[in-house]
Short mmCIF file of C-alpha atoms in Angstrom, two decimals:
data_model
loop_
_atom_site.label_atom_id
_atom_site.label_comp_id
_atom_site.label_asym_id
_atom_site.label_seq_id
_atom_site.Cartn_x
_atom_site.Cartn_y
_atom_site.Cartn_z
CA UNK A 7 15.86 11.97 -8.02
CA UNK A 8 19.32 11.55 -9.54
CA UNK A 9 19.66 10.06 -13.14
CA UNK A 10 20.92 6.18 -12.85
CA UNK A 11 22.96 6.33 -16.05
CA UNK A 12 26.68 5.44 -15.35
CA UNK A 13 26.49 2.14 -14.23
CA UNK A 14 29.25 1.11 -16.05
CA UNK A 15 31.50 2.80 -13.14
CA UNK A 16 30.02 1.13 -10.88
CA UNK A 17 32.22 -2.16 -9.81
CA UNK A 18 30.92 -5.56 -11.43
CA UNK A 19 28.73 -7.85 -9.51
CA UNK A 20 26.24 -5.16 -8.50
CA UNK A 21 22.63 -5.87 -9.19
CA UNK A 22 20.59 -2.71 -9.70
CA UNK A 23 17.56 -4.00 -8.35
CA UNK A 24 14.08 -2.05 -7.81
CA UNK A 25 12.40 -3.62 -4.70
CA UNK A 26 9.65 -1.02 -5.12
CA UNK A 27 9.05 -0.91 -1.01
CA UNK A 28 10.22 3.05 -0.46
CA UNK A 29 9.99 5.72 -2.95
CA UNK A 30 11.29 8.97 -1.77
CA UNK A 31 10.70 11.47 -4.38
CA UNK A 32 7.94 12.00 -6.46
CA UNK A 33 10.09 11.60 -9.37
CA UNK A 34 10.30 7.90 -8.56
CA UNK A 35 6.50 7.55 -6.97
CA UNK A 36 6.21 8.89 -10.82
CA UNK A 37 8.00 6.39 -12.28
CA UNK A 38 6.67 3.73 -10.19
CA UNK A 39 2.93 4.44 -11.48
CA UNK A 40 4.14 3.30 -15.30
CA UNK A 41 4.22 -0.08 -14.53
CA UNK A 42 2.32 -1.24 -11.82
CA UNK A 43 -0.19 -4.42 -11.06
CA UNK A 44 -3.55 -3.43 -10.87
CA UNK A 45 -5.05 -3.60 -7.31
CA UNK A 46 -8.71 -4.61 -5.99
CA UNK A 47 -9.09 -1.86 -3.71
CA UNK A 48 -9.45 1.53 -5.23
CA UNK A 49 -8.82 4.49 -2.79
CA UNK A 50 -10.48 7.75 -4.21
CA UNK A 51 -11.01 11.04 -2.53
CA UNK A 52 -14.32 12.64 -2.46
CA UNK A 53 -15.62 15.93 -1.16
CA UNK A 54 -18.63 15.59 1.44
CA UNK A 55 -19.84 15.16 4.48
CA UNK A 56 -19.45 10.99 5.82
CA UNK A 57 -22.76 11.94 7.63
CA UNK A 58 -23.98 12.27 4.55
CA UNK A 59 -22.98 9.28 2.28
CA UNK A 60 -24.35 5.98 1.06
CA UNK A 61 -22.20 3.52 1.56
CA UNK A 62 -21.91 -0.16 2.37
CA UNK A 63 -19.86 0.40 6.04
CA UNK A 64 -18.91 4.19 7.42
CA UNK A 65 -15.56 3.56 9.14
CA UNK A 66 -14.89 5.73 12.02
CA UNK A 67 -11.78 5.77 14.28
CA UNK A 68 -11.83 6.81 17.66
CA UNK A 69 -9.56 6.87 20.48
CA UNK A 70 -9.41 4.91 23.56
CA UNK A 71 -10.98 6.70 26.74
CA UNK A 72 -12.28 9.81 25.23
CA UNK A 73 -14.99 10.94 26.96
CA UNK A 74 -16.35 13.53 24.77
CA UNK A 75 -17.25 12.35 20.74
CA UNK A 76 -15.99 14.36 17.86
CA UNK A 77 -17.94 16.70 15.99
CA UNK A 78 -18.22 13.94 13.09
CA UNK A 79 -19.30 11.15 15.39
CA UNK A 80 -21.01 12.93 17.17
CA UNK A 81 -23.61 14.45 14.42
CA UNK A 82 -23.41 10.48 13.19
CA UNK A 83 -24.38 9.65 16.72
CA UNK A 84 -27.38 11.50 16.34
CA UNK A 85 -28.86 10.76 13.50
CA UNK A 86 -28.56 7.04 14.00
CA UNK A 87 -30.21 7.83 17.61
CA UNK A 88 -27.26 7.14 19.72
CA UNK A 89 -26.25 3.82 18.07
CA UNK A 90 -22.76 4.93 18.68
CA UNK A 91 -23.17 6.30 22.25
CA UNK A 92 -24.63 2.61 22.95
CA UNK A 93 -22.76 0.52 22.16
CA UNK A 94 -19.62 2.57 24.02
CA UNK A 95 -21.70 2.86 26.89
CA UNK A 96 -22.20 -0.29 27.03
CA UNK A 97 -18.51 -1.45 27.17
CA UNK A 98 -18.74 -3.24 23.88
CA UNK A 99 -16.80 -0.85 21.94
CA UNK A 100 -13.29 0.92 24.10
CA UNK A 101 -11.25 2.15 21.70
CA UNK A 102 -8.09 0.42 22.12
CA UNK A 103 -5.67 -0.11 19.43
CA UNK A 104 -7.38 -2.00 16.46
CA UNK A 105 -10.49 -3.02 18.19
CA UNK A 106 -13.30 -3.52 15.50
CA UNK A 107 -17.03 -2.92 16.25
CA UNK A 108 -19.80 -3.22 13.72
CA UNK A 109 -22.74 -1.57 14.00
CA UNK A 110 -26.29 -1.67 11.92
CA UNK A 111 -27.50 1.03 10.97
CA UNK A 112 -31.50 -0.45 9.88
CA UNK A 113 -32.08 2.91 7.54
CA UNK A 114 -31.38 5.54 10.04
CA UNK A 115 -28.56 6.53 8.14
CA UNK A 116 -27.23 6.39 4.47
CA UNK A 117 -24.59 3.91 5.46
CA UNK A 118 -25.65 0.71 6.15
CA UNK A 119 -22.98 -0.31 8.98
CA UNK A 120 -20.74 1.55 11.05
CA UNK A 121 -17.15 0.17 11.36
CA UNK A 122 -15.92 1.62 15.08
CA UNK A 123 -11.95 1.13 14.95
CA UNK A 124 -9.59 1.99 17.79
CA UNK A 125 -6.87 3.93 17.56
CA UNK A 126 -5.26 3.30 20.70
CA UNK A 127 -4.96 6.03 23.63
CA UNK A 128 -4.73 10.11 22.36
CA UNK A 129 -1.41 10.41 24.10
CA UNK A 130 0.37 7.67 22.02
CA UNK A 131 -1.30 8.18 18.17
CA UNK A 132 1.19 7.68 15.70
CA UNK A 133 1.15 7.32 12.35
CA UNK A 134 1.85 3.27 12.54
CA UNK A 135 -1.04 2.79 14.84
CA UNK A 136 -3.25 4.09 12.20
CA UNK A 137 -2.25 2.45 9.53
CA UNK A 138 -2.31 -0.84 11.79
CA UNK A 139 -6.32 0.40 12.71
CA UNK A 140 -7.31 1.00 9.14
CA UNK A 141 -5.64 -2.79 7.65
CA UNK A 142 -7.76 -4.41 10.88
CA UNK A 143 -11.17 -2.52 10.24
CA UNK A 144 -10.51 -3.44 6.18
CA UNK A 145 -10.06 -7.23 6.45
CA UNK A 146 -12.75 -7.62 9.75
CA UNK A 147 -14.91 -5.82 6.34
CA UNK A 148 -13.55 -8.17 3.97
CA UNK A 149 -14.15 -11.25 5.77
CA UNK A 150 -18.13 -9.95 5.92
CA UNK A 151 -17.92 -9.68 2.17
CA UNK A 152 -18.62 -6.08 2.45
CA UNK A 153 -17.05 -4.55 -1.04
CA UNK A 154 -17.34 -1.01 -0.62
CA UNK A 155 -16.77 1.64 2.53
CA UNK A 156 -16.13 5.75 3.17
CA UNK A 157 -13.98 7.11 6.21
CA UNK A 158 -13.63 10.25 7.32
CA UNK A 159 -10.86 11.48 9.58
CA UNK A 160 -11.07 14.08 12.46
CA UNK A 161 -7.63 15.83 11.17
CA UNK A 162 -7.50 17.37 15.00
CA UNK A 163 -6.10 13.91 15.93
CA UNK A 164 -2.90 14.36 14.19
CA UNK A 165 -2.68 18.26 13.62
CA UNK A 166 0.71 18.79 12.48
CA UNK A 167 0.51 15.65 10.37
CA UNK A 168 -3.07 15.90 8.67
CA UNK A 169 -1.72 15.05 4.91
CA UNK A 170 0.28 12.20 6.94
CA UNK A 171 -2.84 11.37 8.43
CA UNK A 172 -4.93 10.34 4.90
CA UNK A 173 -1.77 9.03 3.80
CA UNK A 174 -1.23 6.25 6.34
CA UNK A 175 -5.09 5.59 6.55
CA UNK A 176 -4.15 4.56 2.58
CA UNK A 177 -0.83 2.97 3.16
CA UNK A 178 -2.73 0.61 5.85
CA UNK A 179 -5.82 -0.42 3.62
CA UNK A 180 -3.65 -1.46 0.42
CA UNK A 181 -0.88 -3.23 2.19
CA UNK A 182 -3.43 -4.98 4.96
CA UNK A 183 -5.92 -6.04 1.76
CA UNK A 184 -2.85 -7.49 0.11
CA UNK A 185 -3.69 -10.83 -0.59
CA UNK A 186 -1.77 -13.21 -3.33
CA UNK A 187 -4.40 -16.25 -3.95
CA UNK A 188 -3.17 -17.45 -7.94
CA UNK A 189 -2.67 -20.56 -6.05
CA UNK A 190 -5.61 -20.89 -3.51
CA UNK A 191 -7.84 -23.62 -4.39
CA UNK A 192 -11.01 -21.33 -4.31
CA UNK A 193 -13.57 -20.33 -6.44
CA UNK A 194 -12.64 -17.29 -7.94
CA UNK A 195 -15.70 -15.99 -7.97
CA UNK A 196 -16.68 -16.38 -4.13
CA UNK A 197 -13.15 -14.51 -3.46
CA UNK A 198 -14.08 -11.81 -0.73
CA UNK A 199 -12.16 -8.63 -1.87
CA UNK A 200 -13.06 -5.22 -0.84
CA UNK A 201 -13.05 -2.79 -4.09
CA UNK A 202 -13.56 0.36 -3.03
CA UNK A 203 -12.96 2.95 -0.26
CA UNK A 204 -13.70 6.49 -0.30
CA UNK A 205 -11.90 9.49 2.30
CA UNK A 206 -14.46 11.85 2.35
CA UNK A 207 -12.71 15.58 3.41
CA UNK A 208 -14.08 18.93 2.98
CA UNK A 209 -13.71 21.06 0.28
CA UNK A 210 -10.62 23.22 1.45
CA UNK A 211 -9.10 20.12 2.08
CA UNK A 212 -9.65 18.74 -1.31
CA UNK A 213 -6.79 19.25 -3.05
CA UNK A 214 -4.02 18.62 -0.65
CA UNK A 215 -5.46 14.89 0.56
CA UNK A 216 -6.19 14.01 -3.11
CA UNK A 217 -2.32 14.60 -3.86
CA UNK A 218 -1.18 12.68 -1.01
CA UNK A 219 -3.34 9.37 -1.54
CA UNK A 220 -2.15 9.22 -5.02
CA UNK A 221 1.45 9.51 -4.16
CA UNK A 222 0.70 7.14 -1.61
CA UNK A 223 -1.62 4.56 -4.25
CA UNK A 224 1.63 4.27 -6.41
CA UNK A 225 4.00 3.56 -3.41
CA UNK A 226 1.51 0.95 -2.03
CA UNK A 227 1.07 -0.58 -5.72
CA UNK A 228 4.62 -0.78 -6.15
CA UNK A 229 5.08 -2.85 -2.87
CA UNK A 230 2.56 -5.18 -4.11
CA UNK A 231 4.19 -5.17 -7.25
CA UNK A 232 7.58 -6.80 -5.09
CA UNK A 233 5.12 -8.98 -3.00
CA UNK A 234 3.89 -10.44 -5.99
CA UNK A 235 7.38 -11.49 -7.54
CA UNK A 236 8.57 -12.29 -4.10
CA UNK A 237 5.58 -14.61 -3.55
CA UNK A 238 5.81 -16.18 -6.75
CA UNK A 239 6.84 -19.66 -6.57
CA UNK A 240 10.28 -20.73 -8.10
CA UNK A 241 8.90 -22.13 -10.98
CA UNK A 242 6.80 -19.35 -12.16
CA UNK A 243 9.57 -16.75 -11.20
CA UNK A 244 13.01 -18.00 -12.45
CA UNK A 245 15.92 -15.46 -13.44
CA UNK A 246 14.66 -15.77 -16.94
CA UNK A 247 10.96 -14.53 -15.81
CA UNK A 248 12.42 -11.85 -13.80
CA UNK A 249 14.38 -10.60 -16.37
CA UNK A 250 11.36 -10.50 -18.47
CA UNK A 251 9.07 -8.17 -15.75
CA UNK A 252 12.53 -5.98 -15.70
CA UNK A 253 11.96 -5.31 -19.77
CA UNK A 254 8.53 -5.12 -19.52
CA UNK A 255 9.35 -1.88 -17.19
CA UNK A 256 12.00 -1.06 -19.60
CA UNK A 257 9.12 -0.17 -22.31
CA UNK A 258 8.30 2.70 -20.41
CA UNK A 259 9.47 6.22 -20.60
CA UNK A 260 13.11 7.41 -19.79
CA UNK A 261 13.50 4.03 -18.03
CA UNK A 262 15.85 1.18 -19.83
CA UNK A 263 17.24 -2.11 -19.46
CA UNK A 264 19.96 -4.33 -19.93
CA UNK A 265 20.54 -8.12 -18.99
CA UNK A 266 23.91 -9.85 -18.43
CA UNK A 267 23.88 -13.43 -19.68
CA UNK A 268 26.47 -15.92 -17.83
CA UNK A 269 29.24 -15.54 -20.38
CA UNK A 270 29.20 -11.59 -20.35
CA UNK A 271 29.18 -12.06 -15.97
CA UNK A 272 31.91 -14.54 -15.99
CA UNK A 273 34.38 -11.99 -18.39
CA UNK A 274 33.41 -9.82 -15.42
CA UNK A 275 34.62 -11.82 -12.93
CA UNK A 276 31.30 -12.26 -10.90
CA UNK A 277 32.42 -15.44 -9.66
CA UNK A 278 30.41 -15.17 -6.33
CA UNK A 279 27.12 -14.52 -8.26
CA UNK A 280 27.88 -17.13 -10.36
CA UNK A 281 29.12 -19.50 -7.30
CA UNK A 282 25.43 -19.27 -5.98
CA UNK A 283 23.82 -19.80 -9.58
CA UNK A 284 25.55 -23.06 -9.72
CA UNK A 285 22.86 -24.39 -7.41
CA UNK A 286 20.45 -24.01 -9.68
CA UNK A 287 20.27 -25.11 -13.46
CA UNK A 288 18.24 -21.85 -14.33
CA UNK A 289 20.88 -19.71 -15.98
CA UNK A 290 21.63 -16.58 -14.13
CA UNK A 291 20.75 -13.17 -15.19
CA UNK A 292 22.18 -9.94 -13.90
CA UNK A 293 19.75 -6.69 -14.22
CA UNK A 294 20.38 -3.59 -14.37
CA UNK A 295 18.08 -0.95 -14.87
CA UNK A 296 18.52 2.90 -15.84
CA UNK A 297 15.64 5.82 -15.15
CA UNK A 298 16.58 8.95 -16.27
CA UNK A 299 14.26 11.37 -14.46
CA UNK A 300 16.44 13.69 -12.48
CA UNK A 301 17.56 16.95 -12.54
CA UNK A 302 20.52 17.97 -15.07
CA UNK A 303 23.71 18.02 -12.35
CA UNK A 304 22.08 15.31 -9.93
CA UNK A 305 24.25 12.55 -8.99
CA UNK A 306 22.95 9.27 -9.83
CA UNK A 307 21.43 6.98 -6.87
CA UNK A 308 22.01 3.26 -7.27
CA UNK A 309 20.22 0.72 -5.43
CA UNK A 310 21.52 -2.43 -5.44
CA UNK A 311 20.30 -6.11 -4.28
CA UNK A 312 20.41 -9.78 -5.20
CA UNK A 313 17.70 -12.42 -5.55
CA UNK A 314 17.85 -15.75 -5.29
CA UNK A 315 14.64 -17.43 -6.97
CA UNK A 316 15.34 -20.80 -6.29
CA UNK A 317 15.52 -20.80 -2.51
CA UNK A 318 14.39 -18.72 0.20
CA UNK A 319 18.47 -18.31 2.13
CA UNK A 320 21.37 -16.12 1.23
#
């Protein structure tokens, strides 16, 4: 990641502005974890066996039309006394993309449930379809008011892309929990949220899946982060309050900030920016921010973007 220190050769009117949706170093993933909302859901990584661990639901994903069961569901399948095999044989349970299937358990297994999810046909797995599988199975558990759950993933599925694999089965639960309820008349409570979900992976797998879900936790925190200001209504997030989360970041190591009030833009000849303020008696506020975390020689990346808090156009 390049340093972002020489905005002042960059040409007025641009608005350095972290959106937080893609980080594509870990430099930045690193910076991103300084400053970020905490979550409901916490994603950990455990070493295990899923056969093997008590639980609240035991997500599995299988694969539309496969006539033969991994070796995971498959040993699951057996100690629950073909639970699995039933309700498949049955028809009640295909496989296709984001189908949900809940099955008891009644103590023949240390999970109480089984959460079947479909991850479309073998052929056409992609990355996107499991992440789409893994948000469906997580609210379908949410809406139950189940709290806490363990998956396990047969890595065979996806071979060239196993660490992709755990990563998208994260990126899909945190972004398909997201939720922003400050607003909802509801008892807080009674709100269902899920809190926990475990990835259970065996031990030589350890220590490559635990460094990809917590890359991946502080990319999916840091789109929340944006979701929340985004859905923030214009009275609760005005150019004044934005400016405020943008110093609040600033506190934190080899990041910085500085604010340009409307005198200091208009000496600068941002007469567009300030053409679109007009509409709006909050005073404008132009942000730039600096984090200095690259490599001595790297050329600085700028990214740039405007906001418009007081309507939803532009």
């Amino acid at each position: 990641m390049g340093e972002l220190n020489r905005f002042h050769k960059l040409p007025p009117g641009l608005i350095i502005d972290f959106c937080f949706q893609y980080a594509m170093c870990e430099n930045l993933m690193v910076f991103y974890g300084l400053f970020l909302r905490e979550v409901h859901v916490n994603i950990t990584v455990k070493k295990g066996n899923l056969a093997e661990t008590k639980t609240q639901a035991a997500i599995l994903g299988m694969c539309e039309g496969e006539k033969k069961f991994s070796q995971l569901i498959a040993e699951i399948d057996q100690k629950t006394g073909g639970l699995i095999h039933n309700v498949v044989n049955r028809g009640d349970f295909e496989g296709k993309s984001s189908q949900v299937c809940v099955i008891y358990t009644k103590g023949t297994f240390p999970a109480e449930r089984i959460a079947l999810v479909g991850l479309g046909k073998k052929k056409e797995l992609d990355l996107e379809k499991v992440r789409g599988a893994f948000a469906r199975v997580m609210q379908h558990l949410r809406g139950m008011n189940i709290r806490d759950a363990a998956t396990a993933m047969d890595w065979s599925l996806l071979p060239d892309w196993k660490e992709k694999l755990a990563a998208a089965v994260a990126e899909g639960v945190k972004l398909g929990l997201y939720q922003y309820t400050p607003y909802k008349t509801v008892n807080r409570d009674e709100l269902k949220e899920m809190r926990n979900l475990e990835i259970v992976v065996a031990p030589v797998d350890y220590a490559m899946i635990l460094g990809e879900v917590r890359k991946t936790n502080i990319i999916t925190d840091a789109v929340c982060f944006a979701r929340d200001l985004v859905s923030a209504p214009s009275n609760d997030m005005t150019p004044t309050i934005m400016a405020d989360h943008a110093r609040k970041i600033a506190k934190r190591k080899n990041v910085s900030c500085h604010v340009l009030e409307k005198g200091k833009m208009k000496a600068l000849g941002m007469n567009a920016l300030l053409g679109v303020a007009s509409g709006s008696h909050q005073p404008p506020k132009l942000i730039i921010l600096e984090y200095n975390g690259g490599k001595k020689g790297e050329a600085p990346i700028a990214l740039v973007g405007k906001g418009l808090t007081f309507d939803s156009g532009g």
